[in-house]
Amino acid sequence: MTTLIFLSLLGFLVLFIGAFDYKKLILPTVIIGLIVAFFLNAMDWELTATSFYGMIDYNHYAVSFTGLMIVSVLLLMLVASYHFRNEGSHIADIYALMIFTLIGGLLMTSFSNLVMLFIGIEILSIALYILAGSRRLNIASNEASLKYFLMGAFASGFLLFGITLIFGVTNSFNLAEISDFVADTEELPTLFSTGVMLILIGFAFKIGAVPFHFWTPDVYQGAPTFITAFMATVVKTAGIAAFYRLFDSCFSGIDGTWFKILWIICVATILLGNITAVMQNESKRMLAWSSVSHAGYLLIPILALNELSSSAIFYYSAAYSIASITAFAVLIGLSKFQNDLPLDQYKGLAKNNPIMTTALVVSMFSLAGIPPLAGFFGKYFVFLTAMQSGLIYVVVIAIIGSLIGIYYYFKPLIYAFNNEGGSLEKIETNFAFNFVLMAGIVLSLLLGIFPDILRNLPG
Amino acid sequence: MLTIAFYILSALTISSALMVLFSKSPIYSVLWLVICFFSITGHYILLDAHFLAIVNLIVYAGAIMVLFLYVIMLMNLNKESEPQKPVWLKFASVITGCLLMIVLAGALKGYSELPPAAITEDFGTAKGVGKVLFTEFLMPFEVASILFITAMVGAVILAKKHVND
C-alpha cells in the first residue's frame, strides 16, 4: 500500500521539478524514487491482507509483479536518459506519466474488485495514448497515438460492458463474492458467460493477442522507440498479470465457456506472430510481431490454469521483459530518432561496439529461447505448466512457433557480424546506457543459470 | 403508468440512437445524441437513481455534447472529407454487430429467474451515493484522481508550445 502512495507522490514531485525547470534534478529524483519504491514494495511482502473494503489484495503475487514492473521501469528510465539527451523541456512530464503508468500497473496486479481493475487499466492506457504520441511533430507518432486511442477506447468499452453484465448477474464487483457465486450456482446464466467473453476480448486487446492485434505493428513502429520498449514490457506484464488474476480467482470453475476460445486465440497468436515476424525487414516491426507471439506464450499458463501457472507467468514475463529492454536499448543506441529502422542497420556493429553486440546476442538468444539464458527456462516452465494440464497440442504448436522464432531472431545477429560493407563506427554511449546493457546481460544469464531465485516468488 | 413511461422512453431512446447513425450531417447526429441522453436520463429517474440522472444530464447532455459540437465545428467536417469505407468492411461490421446483438438478446431472454437485489432507503439520492462513495468505494474514488491528473498532464504535453519546436 505504501508503494502506491509513494509512487503517486513521486509522480507529483517530478511534475513540480519539471515545472520549476531544475533539469539536472529530474533523472536522479526518478531513479532514487524508484529504488525506494522497490524496497517499500518488498517490505510489503509479509502484509498479505485485503484492505479498503476488499478493494485491494496485496498478496505475494501482487508484490512480485509490482517489483518486476518497477525494475523494468527503472532500467527504461536509465535508457531514457540516453534517449532524451538532446530533447527539450517536457521530459519531466513524460517521466511523471511513466510513474503514473506504474501506478496503473500496480492496481492491475493487486485488485480484488472489478472497479479497481478498470481504473487501473484506464490509468495505464490513458498515459500510454499520450506517451505514444509524445513526439508531437512526428506524423507517425501522431498516427500511433490516435490509432491506439481509438482502438483502446473501444476495447475498454468491451471490458466495461463485460464487467457490467457480471455485476448484473452476481450483484457484486468483489472477486471473492463473484467466485462464491460461481461456486454456488449450478447452472450459470448465459448473461454471465457473455460478460466473461467480453472481458476476455478486452484483455486480449490490451495484451495484443490475435485477432485483436491489428494495432500492435503500427503503434509499436510509430511510437518513440523508448515508449515502444515500455509498451512491450511493462504494459504487457501488467495486462497478463491482471488477466491471470481475474480468471484464476473468478472464472476458473467455468472454463467450459472460455477455454476453447482462449485456446484458439493462444494458438493463433503464437503462429501468426512468429510467421509474420519472419517477413519483416524493419527492426521495430519485427520486435512488435515478436512481442505478439510472446503474448501467445504468456497465455498458455492461463489456459492451463493450475498451481504452476502463476510462477510460469511471472518467470516468463521477467525473462521476456529483461531481454526486450536490452534489445530495444541496443536499437535506441543505433537509431537517431528516425522511425524507419531497417534490419540492415545492424550491419558491421560487432567490430567496434563489443558491449552492444554482446547485449544484442544475449537478448536475441534469450528471446529465441536458447539455453542457458532466461528465455529458455521461461518457455520450459510454460510448457511444463501446459503439460501438467494435458495441453499437448498447444505445446507442440508453441514449439513449432519457437523454432520459427529462432530464424528471425538470428537475422540481426547475422547483420551485426557481417563486415562486408565496412564496419560501424564506435557509438558514443553514456554510463547509464552501458549499465542497462550490462544489467540486461547479467540478469538474463543469472536468471537462466539460477531460475529458482524468481520462480517461486508469486506462489 | 410506469410501464407506459418506460415504453415511451425506450422508443424515444432507440429511435434517437438510430437517427444518430442515419443523419447525414454530424451536427444533426450530435443533436439526436442529446435527445438520446435525455431519454436515458428519464430511464435513470424511473429506476429511482435521481443523482445519477442529474449527473448524466449535466455531464453528458451538457458538457460532453458541447465539446462534441466544438470539435465538429473546429474540424470542419463535411461530405467531401468523409472517408469512404470498403464494402466488405461494412458487411463485416454489420455481421459482427448483429452477432453481438443476437448473443445479448439470447442471454437476456427469459432472464427473470434471478431475484432483484434489495435496495436501501436512500438508494439513488445524493446522500446515498455520497455515503457509498466515501465508505466502500473510497479507494477507487481517490485513485481516480491519478487518472484525471494523468489526462490533464497529457493534454498539456500535447497542447503546449515547446521551446524547441
Coordinates of C-alpha atoms in Angstrom, one line a residue:
Chain A
M1 CA 0.0 0.0 0.0
T2 CA 2.8 2.4 0.9
T3 CA 4.2 1.8 -2.6
L4 CA 1.0 3.2 -4.2
I5 CA 1.1 6.4 -2.1
F6 CA 4.8 6.8 -2.5
L7 CA 4.6 6.4 -6.3
S8 CA 1.8 9.0 -6.5
L9 CA 3.8 11.5 -4.5
L10 CA 6.9 10.8 -6.7
G11 CA 4.9 11.5 -9.8
F12 CA 3.8 14.9 -8.4
L13 CA 7.3 15.7 -7.2
V14 CA 8.7 15.0 -10.7
L15 CA 5.9 17.2 -12.2
F16 CA 6.9 20.1 -9.8
I17 CA 10.6 19.7 -10.5
G18 CA 9.8 19.9 -14.2
A19 CA 7.6 23.0 -13.7
F20 CA 10.4 24.8 -11.9
D21 CA 12.8 23.7 -14.5
Y22 CA 15.5 22.0 -12.4
K23 CA 16.5 19.8 -15.3
K24 CA 19.6 18.3 -13.5
L25 CA 17.4 17.0 -10.7
I26 CA 14.8 15.1 -12.7
L27 CA 16.6 11.9 -13.5
P28 CA 18.3 11.4 -10.1
T29 CA 14.9 12.0 -8.4
V30 CA 13.2 9.5 -10.6
I31 CA 15.9 6.9 -10.1
I32 CA 16.2 7.2 -6.4
G33 CA 12.4 7.4 -6.1
L34 CA 12.0 4.1 -8.0
I35 CA 14.7 2.4 -5.9
V36 CA 12.9 3.5 -2.7
A37 CA 9.6 2.3 -4.2
F38 CA 11.1 -1.1 -4.9
F39 CA 12.2 -1.5 -1.3
L40 CA 8.9 -0.2 0.0
N41 CA 7.2 -2.8 -2.2
A42 CA 9.5 -5.5 -0.9
M43 CA 8.7 -4.6 2.6
D44 CA 5.0 -5.3 2.0
W45 CA 5.9 -9.0 1.4
E46 CA 4.5 -10.1 4.7
L47 CA 1.5 -7.9 4.5
T48 CA -0.9 -10.2 2.5
A49 CA -4.1 -8.5 3.6
T50 CA -7.1 -7.2 1.8
S51 CA -7.7 -3.6 2.6
F52 CA -10.1 -0.7 1.8
Y53 CA -13.3 -2.7 1.9
G54 CA -11.8 -5.5 -0.1
M55 CA -10.7 -3.2 -3.0
I56 CA -7.0 -4.3 -2.9
D57 CA -5.4 -7.6 -2.0
Y58 CA -1.7 -7.0 -1.8
N59 CA -0.5 -10.6 -1.8
H60 CA 2.8 -12.2 -2.9
Y61 CA 1.6 -12.3 -6.5
A62 CA 1.0 -8.5 -6.5
V63 CA 4.2 -7.8 -4.7
S64 CA 6.3 -9.8 -7.1
F65 CA 4.7 -8.4 -10.2
T66 CA 4.9 -4.9 -8.9
G67 CA 8.6 -5.4 -8.1
L68 CA 9.2 -6.7 -11.7
M69 CA 7.5 -3.7 -13.2
I70 CA 9.4 -1.2 -11.0
V71 CA 12.7 -2.8 -12.1
S72 CA 11.7 -2.7 -15.7
V73 CA 10.7 1.0 -15.5
L74 CA 14.0 1.7 -13.7
L75 CA 16.0 0.2 -16.5
L76 CA 13.9 2.0 -19.1
M77 CA 14.4 5.3 -17.3
L78 CA 18.2 4.8 -17.5
V79 CA 17.8 4.2 -21.2
A80 CA 15.6 7.3 -21.4
S81 CA 18.4 9.4 -20.0
Y82 CA 20.4 8.5 -23.1
H83 CA 17.5 8.6 -25.5
F84 CA 16.4 12.1 -24.4
R85 CA 19.9 13.5 -24.1
N86 CA 19.2 16.2 -26.7
E87 CA 15.5 16.6 -26.1
G88 CA 13.6 19.7 -24.9
S89 CA 11.7 20.7 -21.9
H90 CA 8.9 18.2 -21.4
I91 CA 10.9 15.3 -20.2
A92 CA 9.6 15.7 -16.6
D93 CA 6.1 15.3 -17.9
I94 CA 6.9 12.1 -19.7
Y95 CA 8.7 10.7 -16.7
A96 CA 5.7 11.6 -14.5
L97 CA 3.4 9.9 -16.9
M98 CA 5.5 6.7 -16.8
I99 CA 5.4 6.7 -13.0
F100 CA 1.6 7.1 -13.2
T101 CA 1.5 4.2 -15.6
L102 CA 3.3 2.2 -13.0
I103 CA 0.5 3.0 -10.5
G104 CA -2.0 1.7 -13.0
G105 CA 0.1 -1.5 -13.3
L106 CA 0.3 -1.8 -9.6
L107 CA -3.5 -1.6 -9.3
M108 CA -3.9 -4.2 -12.1
T109 CA -1.8 -6.7 -10.3
S110 CA -3.3 -6.1 -6.8
F111 CA -7.0 -5.5 -7.5
S112 CA -9.6 -7.6 -5.7
N113 CA -12.5 -5.6 -7.1
L114 CA -13.5 -5.1 -10.7
V115 CA -13.8 -1.4 -10.2
M116 CA -10.1 -1.2 -9.2
L117 CA -9.2 -3.3 -12.2
F118 CA -11.0 -0.9 -14.6
I119 CA -9.4 2.2 -13.0
G120 CA -6.0 0.5 -13.1
I121 CA -6.4 -0.3 -16.8
E122 CA -7.6 3.2 -17.6
I123 CA -4.7 4.9 -15.8
L124 CA -2.3 2.7 -17.7
S125 CA -4.0 3.2 -21.1
I126 CA -4.6 6.9 -21.0
A127 CA -1.0 7.6 -20.0
L128 CA 0.1 5.3 -22.9
Y129 CA -2.0 7.0 -25.5
I130 CA -0.2 10.2 -24.7
L131 CA 3.3 8.6 -24.4
A132 CA 2.8 7.0 -27.9
G133 CA 2.2 10.5 -29.3
S134 CA 4.8 12.3 -27.2
R135 CA 6.8 13.3 -30.3
R136 CA 4.2 15.7 -31.3
L137 CA 5.6 16.9 -34.6
N138 CA 6.2 13.5 -36.0
I139 CA 3.3 12.3 -38.1
A140 CA 3.9 8.6 -37.4
S141 CA 3.9 9.2 -33.7
N142 CA 0.6 11.1 -34.0
E143 CA -0.9 8.2 -36.0
A144 CA 0.3 5.7 -33.4
S145 CA -1.3 7.7 -30.7
L146 CA -4.7 8.2 -32.4
K147 CA -4.9 4.6 -33.6
Y148 CA -4.1 3.3 -30.1
F149 CA -6.5 5.7 -28.5
L150 CA -9.5 4.8 -30.8
M151 CA -8.9 1.1 -30.6
G152 CA -8.0 1.1 -26.9
A153 CA -11.2 3.1 -26.0
F154 CA -13.3 0.6 -27.9
A155 CA -11.6 -2.3 -26.1
S156 CA -12.1 -0.6 -22.7
G157 CA -15.8 -0.3 -23.7
F158 CA -16.0 -4.1 -24.2
L159 CA -14.2 -4.7 -20.9
L160 CA -16.6 -2.3 -19.1
F161 CA -19.6 -3.9 -20.7
G162 CA -18.4 -7.3 -19.6
I163 CA -17.9 -6.1 -16.0
T164 CA -21.4 -4.6 -16.1
L165 CA -23.0 -7.9 -17.2
I166 CA -21.1 -9.7 -14.5
F167 CA -22.3 -7.2 -11.9
G168 CA -25.8 -7.6 -13.2
V169 CA -25.8 -11.3 -12.6
T170 CA -23.8 -11.5 -9.3
N171 CA -24.7 -8.1 -7.8
S172 CA -21.1 -7.6 -6.8
F173 CA -17.8 -6.3 -8.1
N174 CA -15.9 -8.2 -5.5
L175 CA -13.7 -11.0 -6.8
A176 CA -14.4 -13.2 -3.7
E177 CA -18.1 -12.8 -3.9
I178 CA -18.1 -13.4 -7.7
S179 CA -16.2 -16.6 -7.2
D180 CA -18.6 -17.7 -4.4
F181 CA -21.5 -17.0 -6.8
V182 CA -19.8 -19.2 -9.5
A183 CA -19.2 -22.0 -6.9
D184 CA -22.8 -21.9 -5.5
T185 CA -24.7 -21.6 -8.8
E186 CA -25.3 -24.9 -10.6
E187 CA -26.2 -23.5 -14.0
L188 CA -24.7 -20.2 -14.7
P189 CA -26.9 -17.8 -16.6
T190 CA -25.9 -17.1 -20.2
L191 CA -25.5 -13.4 -19.4
F192 CA -22.6 -14.3 -17.1
S193 CA -20.7 -16.2 -19.8
T194 CA -21.4 -13.3 -22.2
G195 CA -19.8 -11.0 -19.6
V196 CA -16.8 -13.3 -19.3
M197 CA -16.3 -13.3 -23.1
L198 CA -16.5 -9.5 -23.3
I199 CA -13.9 -9.2 -20.6
L200 CA -11.7 -11.8 -22.4
I201 CA -11.9 -9.6 -25.6
G202 CA -10.9 -6.5 -23.6
F203 CA -7.9 -8.2 -22.2
A204 CA -6.9 -9.9 -25.5
F205 CA -6.8 -6.4 -27.0
K206 CA -4.7 -4.9 -24.2
I207 CA -2.0 -7.6 -24.5
G208 CA -2.2 -7.6 -28.3
A209 CA -3.3 -11.2 -28.9
V210 CA -4.6 -12.3 -32.3
P211 CA -7.2 -11.4 -33.6
F212 CA -7.1 -8.2 -31.6
H213 CA -3.5 -7.4 -32.6
F214 CA -4.1 -5.1 -35.6
W215 CA -2.9 -2.0 -33.7
T216 CA 0.4 -3.5 -32.5
P217 CA 2.7 -3.2 -35.5
D218 CA 1.7 0.4 -36.4
V219 CA 1.6 1.6 -32.9
Y220 CA 4.9 0.0 -31.9
Q221 CA 6.6 1.4 -35.0
G222 CA 5.1 4.9 -34.8
A223 CA 5.7 5.5 -31.1
P224 CA 9.1 6.7 -30.0
T225 CA 11.4 3.6 -29.6
F226 CA 11.8 4.1 -25.9
I227 CA 8.0 4.1 -25.4
T228 CA 7.7 1.0 -27.6
A229 CA 10.0 -0.8 -25.2
F230 CA 7.8 0.4 -22.4
M231 CA 4.7 -0.9 -24.1
A232 CA 6.3 -4.2 -25.0
T233 CA 7.4 -4.9 -21.4
V234 CA 5.7 -3.1 -18.5
V235 CA 2.3 -2.9 -20.2
K236 CA 2.3 -6.5 -21.3
T237 CA 3.4 -7.7 -17.9
A238 CA 0.6 -5.7 -16.2
G239 CA -2.0 -6.9 -18.7
I240 CA -1.2 -10.6 -18.4
A241 CA -0.9 -10.3 -14.6
A242 CA -4.4 -8.8 -14.4
F243 CA -5.8 -11.4 -16.9
Y244 CA -4.4 -14.3 -14.9
R245 CA -5.5 -12.8 -11.5
L246 CA -9.1 -12.3 -12.7
F247 CA -9.5 -15.7 -14.5
D248 CA -7.7 -17.6 -11.7
S249 CA -9.8 -16.2 -8.9
C250 CA -13.2 -15.9 -10.5
F251 CA -13.7 -17.9 -13.7
S252 CA -11.5 -21.0 -13.1
G253 CA -14.6 -23.1 -12.3
I254 CA -16.4 -22.3 -15.6
D255 CA -13.6 -23.0 -18.0
G256 CA -16.1 -24.6 -20.4
T257 CA -17.3 -21.2 -21.6
W258 CA -14.0 -19.6 -22.4
F259 CA -11.4 -22.4 -22.7
K260 CA -12.0 -23.2 -26.4
I261 CA -11.9 -19.5 -27.4
L262 CA -8.8 -18.8 -25.4
W263 CA -7.2 -21.9 -26.9
I264 CA -7.8 -20.6 -30.5
I265 CA -6.6 -17.1 -29.5
C266 CA -3.5 -18.6 -27.9
V267 CA -2.5 -20.9 -30.8
A268 CA -3.3 -18.2 -33.5
T269 CA -1.2 -15.6 -31.6
I270 CA 1.8 -17.9 -31.4
L271 CA 1.6 -18.9 -35.1
L272 CA 0.7 -15.6 -36.7
G273 CA 3.1 -13.6 -34.5
N274 CA 6.1 -15.8 -35.4
I275 CA 5.3 -16.3 -39.1
T276 CA 4.6 -12.6 -39.7
A277 CA 7.8 -11.6 -37.8
V278 CA 9.8 -13.7 -40.3
M279 CA 8.7 -11.4 -43.1
Q280 CA 9.6 -8.1 -41.5
N281 CA 12.5 -6.1 -42.7
E282 CA 12.2 -3.4 -40.1
S283 CA 13.6 -3.8 -36.6
K284 CA 10.8 -2.2 -34.6
R285 CA 8.1 -4.1 -36.6
M286 CA 9.9 -7.3 -36.2
L287 CA 10.1 -6.8 -32.4
A288 CA 6.4 -5.8 -32.4
W289 CA 5.4 -9.1 -34.1
S290 CA 7.7 -11.0 -31.8
S291 CA 6.0 -9.4 -28.8
V292 CA 2.7 -10.5 -30.3
S293 CA 4.0 -14.1 -30.3
H294 CA 5.3 -13.8 -26.8
A295 CA 1.8 -12.7 -25.7
G296 CA 0.7 -16.1 -27.0
Y297 CA 3.2 -17.9 -24.9
L298 CA 2.1 -15.9 -21.9
L299 CA -1.5 -17.0 -22.5
I300 CA -0.6 -20.7 -22.2
P301 CA -0.4 -20.7 -18.4
I302 CA -3.8 -19.0 -18.2
L303 CA -5.1 -21.8 -20.5
A304 CA -3.6 -24.4 -18.2
L305 CA -4.7 -22.7 -15.0
N306 CA -3.0 -25.0 -12.4
E307 CA -0.8 -24.4 -9.4
L308 CA 2.3 -23.9 -11.6
S309 CA 0.7 -21.1 -13.7
S310 CA 1.4 -18.0 -11.7
S311 CA 5.1 -18.8 -11.3
A312 CA 5.4 -19.7 -15.0
I313 CA 3.8 -16.3 -16.0
F314 CA 6.0 -14.4 -13.6
Y315 CA 9.2 -16.1 -14.7
Y316 CA 8.3 -15.7 -18.4
S317 CA 7.4 -12.0 -18.0
A318 CA 10.6 -11.4 -16.1
A319 CA 12.8 -13.1 -18.7
Y320 CA 10.9 -11.5 -21.6
S321 CA 11.0 -8.0 -20.1
I322 CA 14.7 -8.1 -19.4
A323 CA 15.6 -9.4 -22.9
S324 CA 13.2 -7.0 -24.6
I325 CA 14.6 -4.0 -22.7
T326 CA 18.1 -5.0 -23.7
A327 CA 17.1 -5.5 -27.4
F328 CA 15.3 -2.1 -27.5
A329 CA 18.2 -0.4 -25.8
V330 CA 20.6 -1.6 -28.5
L331 CA 18.1 -0.3 -31.1
I332 CA 18.0 3.1 -29.3
G333 CA 21.7 3.2 -29.3
L334 CA 21.8 2.6 -33.1
S335 CA 19.0 4.9 -34.1
K336 CA 18.9 8.6 -34.3
F337 CA 15.3 9.3 -33.7
Q338 CA 14.1 8.0 -37.0
N339 CA 11.0 5.8 -37.3
D340 CA 12.3 3.5 -40.0
L341 CA 15.0 1.2 -38.7
P342 CA 15.7 -1.4 -41.4
L343 CA 17.3 -4.6 -40.2
D344 CA 20.5 -4.0 -42.2
Q345 CA 21.4 -1.0 -40.0
Y346 CA 22.9 -3.6 -37.6
K347 CA 25.5 -4.2 -40.3
G348 CA 29.0 -4.2 -39.0
L349 CA 28.1 -3.5 -35.4
A350 CA 30.3 -6.2 -34.0
K351 CA 33.7 -4.8 -34.7
N352 CA 33.8 -1.6 -32.8
N353 CA 31.0 -2.0 -30.3
P354 CA 31.7 -5.0 -28.1
I355 CA 29.2 -4.3 -25.3
M356 CA 26.3 -3.5 -27.6
T357 CA 27.0 -6.6 -29.7
T358 CA 27.1 -8.8 -26.6
A359 CA 23.9 -7.3 -25.4
L360 CA 22.3 -7.9 -28.8
V361 CA 23.4 -11.5 -28.9
V362 CA 22.3 -12.3 -25.3
S363 CA 18.9 -10.6 -25.8
M364 CA 18.2 -12.2 -29.1
F365 CA 19.2 -15.7 -27.8
S366 CA 17.1 -15.1 -24.7
L367 CA 14.0 -14.1 -26.8
A368 CA 14.6 -17.1 -29.1
G369 CA 14.8 -19.4 -26.0
I370 CA 18.3 -20.8 -26.3
P371 CA 19.8 -22.3 -23.1
P372 CA 21.3 -21.3 -20.7
L373 CA 19.5 -17.9 -21.0
A374 CA 16.4 -16.9 -19.1
G375 CA 14.2 -17.1 -22.1
F376 CA 14.8 -20.8 -22.5
F377 CA 13.7 -21.6 -18.9
G378 CA 10.7 -19.2 -19.4
K379 CA 9.5 -21.3 -22.3
Y380 CA 10.4 -24.5 -20.4
F381 CA 8.3 -23.6 -17.4
V382 CA 5.4 -22.5 -19.6
F383 CA 5.5 -25.8 -21.4
L384 CA 5.8 -27.7 -18.1
T385 CA 2.6 -25.9 -16.9
A386 CA 0.8 -26.8 -20.1
M387 CA 1.9 -30.5 -19.9
Q388 CA 0.6 -30.8 -16.4
S389 CA -2.9 -29.8 -17.6
G390 CA -2.5 -32.1 -20.6
L391 CA -2.4 -29.4 -23.3
I392 CA -0.2 -31.4 -25.6
Y393 CA -1.3 -29.8 -28.9
V394 CA -0.7 -26.3 -27.6
V395 CA 2.8 -27.3 -26.5
V396 CA 3.6 -28.8 -30.0
I397 CA 2.4 -25.7 -31.8
A398 CA 4.3 -23.5 -29.3
I399 CA 7.5 -25.4 -30.0
I400 CA 7.0 -25.1 -33.8
G401 CA 6.5 -21.4 -33.1
S402 CA 9.7 -21.0 -31.3
L403 CA 11.6 -22.9 -34.0
I404 CA 10.3 -20.3 -36.5
G405 CA 11.3 -17.7 -34.0
I406 CA 15.0 -18.7 -34.0
Y407 CA 15.2 -17.9 -37.7
Y408 CA 14.2 -14.2 -37.3
Y409 CA 16.0 -13.6 -34.0
F410 CA 19.2 -14.6 -35.8
K411 CA 18.8 -12.1 -38.6
P412 CA 20.1 -9.0 -36.7
L413 CA 23.0 -11.1 -35.4
I414 CA 24.0 -12.1 -38.9
Y415 CA 23.9 -8.5 -40.0
A416 CA 25.9 -7.5 -36.9
F417 CA 28.8 -9.8 -37.6
N418 CA 28.8 -9.0 -41.3
N419 CA 31.6 -6.6 -42.1
E420 CA 31.4 -6.6 -45.9
G421 CA 30.3 -3.1 -46.4
G422 CA 32.7 -1.7 -43.8
S423 CA 32.0 -1.7 -40.1
L424 CA 30.1 0.8 -38.0
E425 CA 31.9 3.5 -36.1
K426 CA 32.1 3.3 -32.3
I427 CA 28.8 4.6 -31.0
E428 CA 29.0 7.2 -28.2
T429 CA 27.2 6.0 -25.1
N430 CA 26.9 7.2 -21.6
F431 CA 27.3 5.4 -18.3
A432 CA 23.6 4.8 -17.7
F433 CA 23.1 3.3 -21.1
N434 CA 26.1 0.9 -20.7
F435 CA 24.8 0.0 -17.2
V436 CA 21.4 -1.1 -18.7
L437 CA 23.1 -3.2 -21.3
M438 CA 25.4 -4.9 -18.7
A439 CA 22.4 -5.4 -16.3
G440 CA 20.4 -7.0 -19.1
I441 CA 23.3 -9.4 -20.0
V442 CA 23.9 -10.3 -16.3
L443 CA 20.3 -10.7 -15.4
S444 CA 19.5 -12.9 -18.4
L445 CA 22.4 -15.1 -17.6
L446 CA 21.8 -15.1 -13.9
L447 CA 18.1 -16.0 -14.2
G448 CA 18.9 -18.7 -16.8
I449 CA 21.5 -20.3 -14.5
F450 CA 19.6 -20.0 -11.3
P451 CA 15.9 -19.9 -12.3
D452 CA 14.7 -20.7 -8.8
I453 CA 15.5 -17.2 -7.5
L454 CA 12.5 -15.8 -9.1
R455 CA 10.4 -18.7 -10.0
N456 CA 8.7 -19.4 -6.7
L457 CA 8.1 -15.8 -5.7
P458 CA 4.4 -15.4 -6.6
G459 CA 3.4 -18.6 -5.0
Chain B
M1 CA -48.2 4.2 -15.6
L2 CA -44.5 3.4 -15.1
T3 CA -44.7 0.7 -17.7
I4 CA -46.2 3.2 -20.3
A5 CA -43.5 5.8 -19.4
F6 CA -40.8 3.1 -19.8
Y7 CA -42.0 2.1 -23.3
I8 CA -42.3 5.7 -24.5
L9 CA -38.8 6.4 -23.2
S10 CA -37.4 3.3 -24.7
A11 CA -38.9 4.0 -28.1
L12 CA -37.5 7.5 -27.9
T13 CA -34.0 6.3 -26.9
I14 CA -33.8 3.7 -29.6
S15 CA -35.2 5.9 -32.4
S16 CA -33.0 8.8 -31.5
A17 CA -30.0 6.5 -31.3
L18 CA -30.8 5.2 -34.8
M19 CA -31.2 8.8 -36.0
V20 CA -27.6 9.5 -34.7
L21 CA -26.4 6.8 -37.1
F22 CA -28.5 7.7 -40.1
S23 CA -28.2 11.5 -40.0
K24 CA -26.2 12.9 -42.9
S25 CA -24.8 15.8 -41.1
P26 CA -22.6 15.3 -38.0
I27 CA -24.2 18.3 -36.3
Y28 CA -27.7 16.6 -36.6
S29 CA -26.1 13.4 -35.2
V30 CA -24.9 15.2 -32.1
L31 CA -28.3 16.9 -31.6
W32 CA -30.0 13.5 -31.8
L33 CA -27.4 12.2 -29.4
V34 CA -28.5 14.9 -26.9
I35 CA -32.1 13.6 -27.2
C36 CA -30.8 10.1 -26.7
F37 CA -29.0 11.1 -23.5
F38 CA -32.1 13.0 -22.2
S39 CA -34.3 9.9 -22.6
I40 CA -31.6 7.8 -20.8
T41 CA -31.8 10.3 -18.0
G42 CA -35.5 9.5 -18.0
H43 CA -34.7 5.9 -17.5
Y44 CA -32.5 6.6 -14.6
I45 CA -35.3 8.6 -12.9
L46 CA -37.7 5.6 -13.5
L47 CA -35.1 3.4 -11.8
D48 CA -35.0 5.8 -8.7
A49 CA -31.4 6.8 -9.5
H50 CA -32.0 10.6 -9.1
F51 CA -28.4 11.6 -8.5
L52 CA -27.2 9.6 -11.5
A53 CA -29.9 11.1 -13.6
I54 CA -28.8 14.7 -12.8
V55 CA -25.2 13.9 -13.3
N56 CA -25.9 12.2 -16.6
L57 CA -27.8 15.3 -17.7
I58 CA -25.2 17.8 -16.7
V59 CA -22.1 15.9 -17.8
Y60 CA -23.2 14.0 -20.9
A61 CA -26.1 16.0 -22.3
G62 CA -24.4 19.3 -21.2
A63 CA -20.7 19.3 -21.1
I64 CA -19.6 16.5 -23.4
M65 CA -22.1 17.3 -26.1
V66 CA -20.9 20.9 -26.2
L67 CA -17.4 19.6 -26.6
F68 CA -18.6 17.4 -29.4
L69 CA -20.1 20.3 -31.2
Y70 CA -17.0 22.4 -30.8
V71 CA -14.8 19.6 -32.1
I72 CA -17.0 19.1 -35.2
M73 CA -17.1 22.8 -35.9
L74 CA -13.3 23.1 -35.5
M75 CA -12.6 20.1 -37.7
N76 CA -14.8 21.5 -40.4
L77 CA -16.3 18.1 -41.3
N78 CA -18.2 17.9 -44.5
K79 CA -19.3 15.4 -47.1
E80 CA -16.2 15.6 -49.2
S81 CA -13.7 14.9 -46.4
E82 CA -15.7 11.9 -45.1
P83 CA -13.7 8.7 -45.5
Q84 CA -15.2 6.0 -47.7
K85 CA -15.0 2.5 -46.2
P86 CA -14.8 -0.5 -48.5
V87 CA -18.0 -2.6 -48.9
W88 CA -16.6 -5.8 -47.3
L89 CA -15.7 -3.8 -44.2
K90 CA -19.3 -2.5 -44.0
F91 CA -20.6 -6.1 -44.4
A92 CA -18.2 -7.4 -41.8
S93 CA -19.2 -4.8 -39.2
V94 CA -22.9 -5.4 -39.8
I95 CA -22.5 -9.1 -39.4
T96 CA -20.4 -8.8 -36.2
G97 CA -22.7 -6.2 -34.8
C98 CA -25.7 -8.4 -35.4
L99 CA -23.9 -11.4 -33.9
L100 CA -23.2 -9.5 -30.7
M101 CA -26.9 -8.3 -30.6
I102 CA -28.1 -11.9 -31.0
V103 CA -25.9 -13.1 -28.2
L104 CA -27.0 -10.3 -25.9
A105 CA -30.7 -10.8 -26.8
G106 CA -30.4 -14.5 -26.3
A107 CA -28.7 -14.0 -23.0
L108 CA -31.4 -11.6 -21.8
K109 CA -34.3 -13.7 -23.0
G110 CA -36.2 -15.3 -20.1
Y111 CA -33.9 -13.5 -17.7
S112 CA -36.2 -13.2 -14.7
E113 CA -35.3 -16.2 -12.6
L114 CA -32.7 -14.3 -10.5
P115 CA -34.3 -12.3 -7.7
P116 CA -33.8 -8.5 -7.9
A117 CA -31.4 -7.1 -5.4
A118 CA -32.8 -5.3 -2.3
I119 CA -32.4 -1.6 -2.3
T120 CA -31.7 0.6 0.7
E121 CA -33.8 3.5 1.9
D122 CA -31.7 6.3 0.5
F123 CA -30.8 4.5 -2.8
G124 CA -30.0 6.8 -5.7
T125 CA -30.2 10.0 -3.8
A126 CA -27.1 12.3 -3.5
K127 CA -26.9 11.3 0.2
G128 CA -26.9 7.6 -0.6
V129 CA -24.4 7.8 -3.4
G130 CA -22.1 10.0 -1.3
K131 CA -22.2 7.5 1.6
V132 CA -21.2 4.6 -0.7
L133 CA -18.6 6.7 -2.4
F134 CA -16.9 7.7 0.8
T135 CA -17.0 4.4 2.6
E136 CA -17.0 1.3 0.4
F137 CA -15.7 2.9 -2.8
L138 CA -13.3 5.4 -1.2
M139 CA -10.3 3.7 -2.7
P140 CA -11.4 3.9 -6.4
F141 CA -12.7 7.4 -5.8
E142 CA -9.3 8.6 -4.6
V143 CA -7.3 6.6 -7.2
A144 CA -9.5 8.2 -9.9
S145 CA -7.6 11.4 -9.1
I146 CA -4.5 9.9 -10.6
L147 CA -6.4 9.1 -13.7
F148 CA -7.5 12.7 -14.0
I149 CA -4.1 14.1 -13.4
T150 CA -2.7 11.8 -16.0
A151 CA -5.2 13.0 -18.5
M152 CA -4.5 16.7 -17.6
V153 CA -0.7 16.2 -17.9
G154 CA -1.3 14.5 -21.2
A155 CA -3.4 17.4 -22.5
V156 CA -0.7 19.8 -21.5
I157 CA 2.1 17.7 -23.2
L158 CA 0.1 17.5 -26.4
A159 CA -1.1 21.1 -26.5
K160 CA 1.8 23.2 -25.0
K161 CA 4.1 25.0 -27.3
H162 CA 7.6 23.8 -26.6
V163 CA 10.8 25.9 -26.6
N164 CA 12.5 23.8 -29.3
D165 CA 9.5 23.5 -31.6

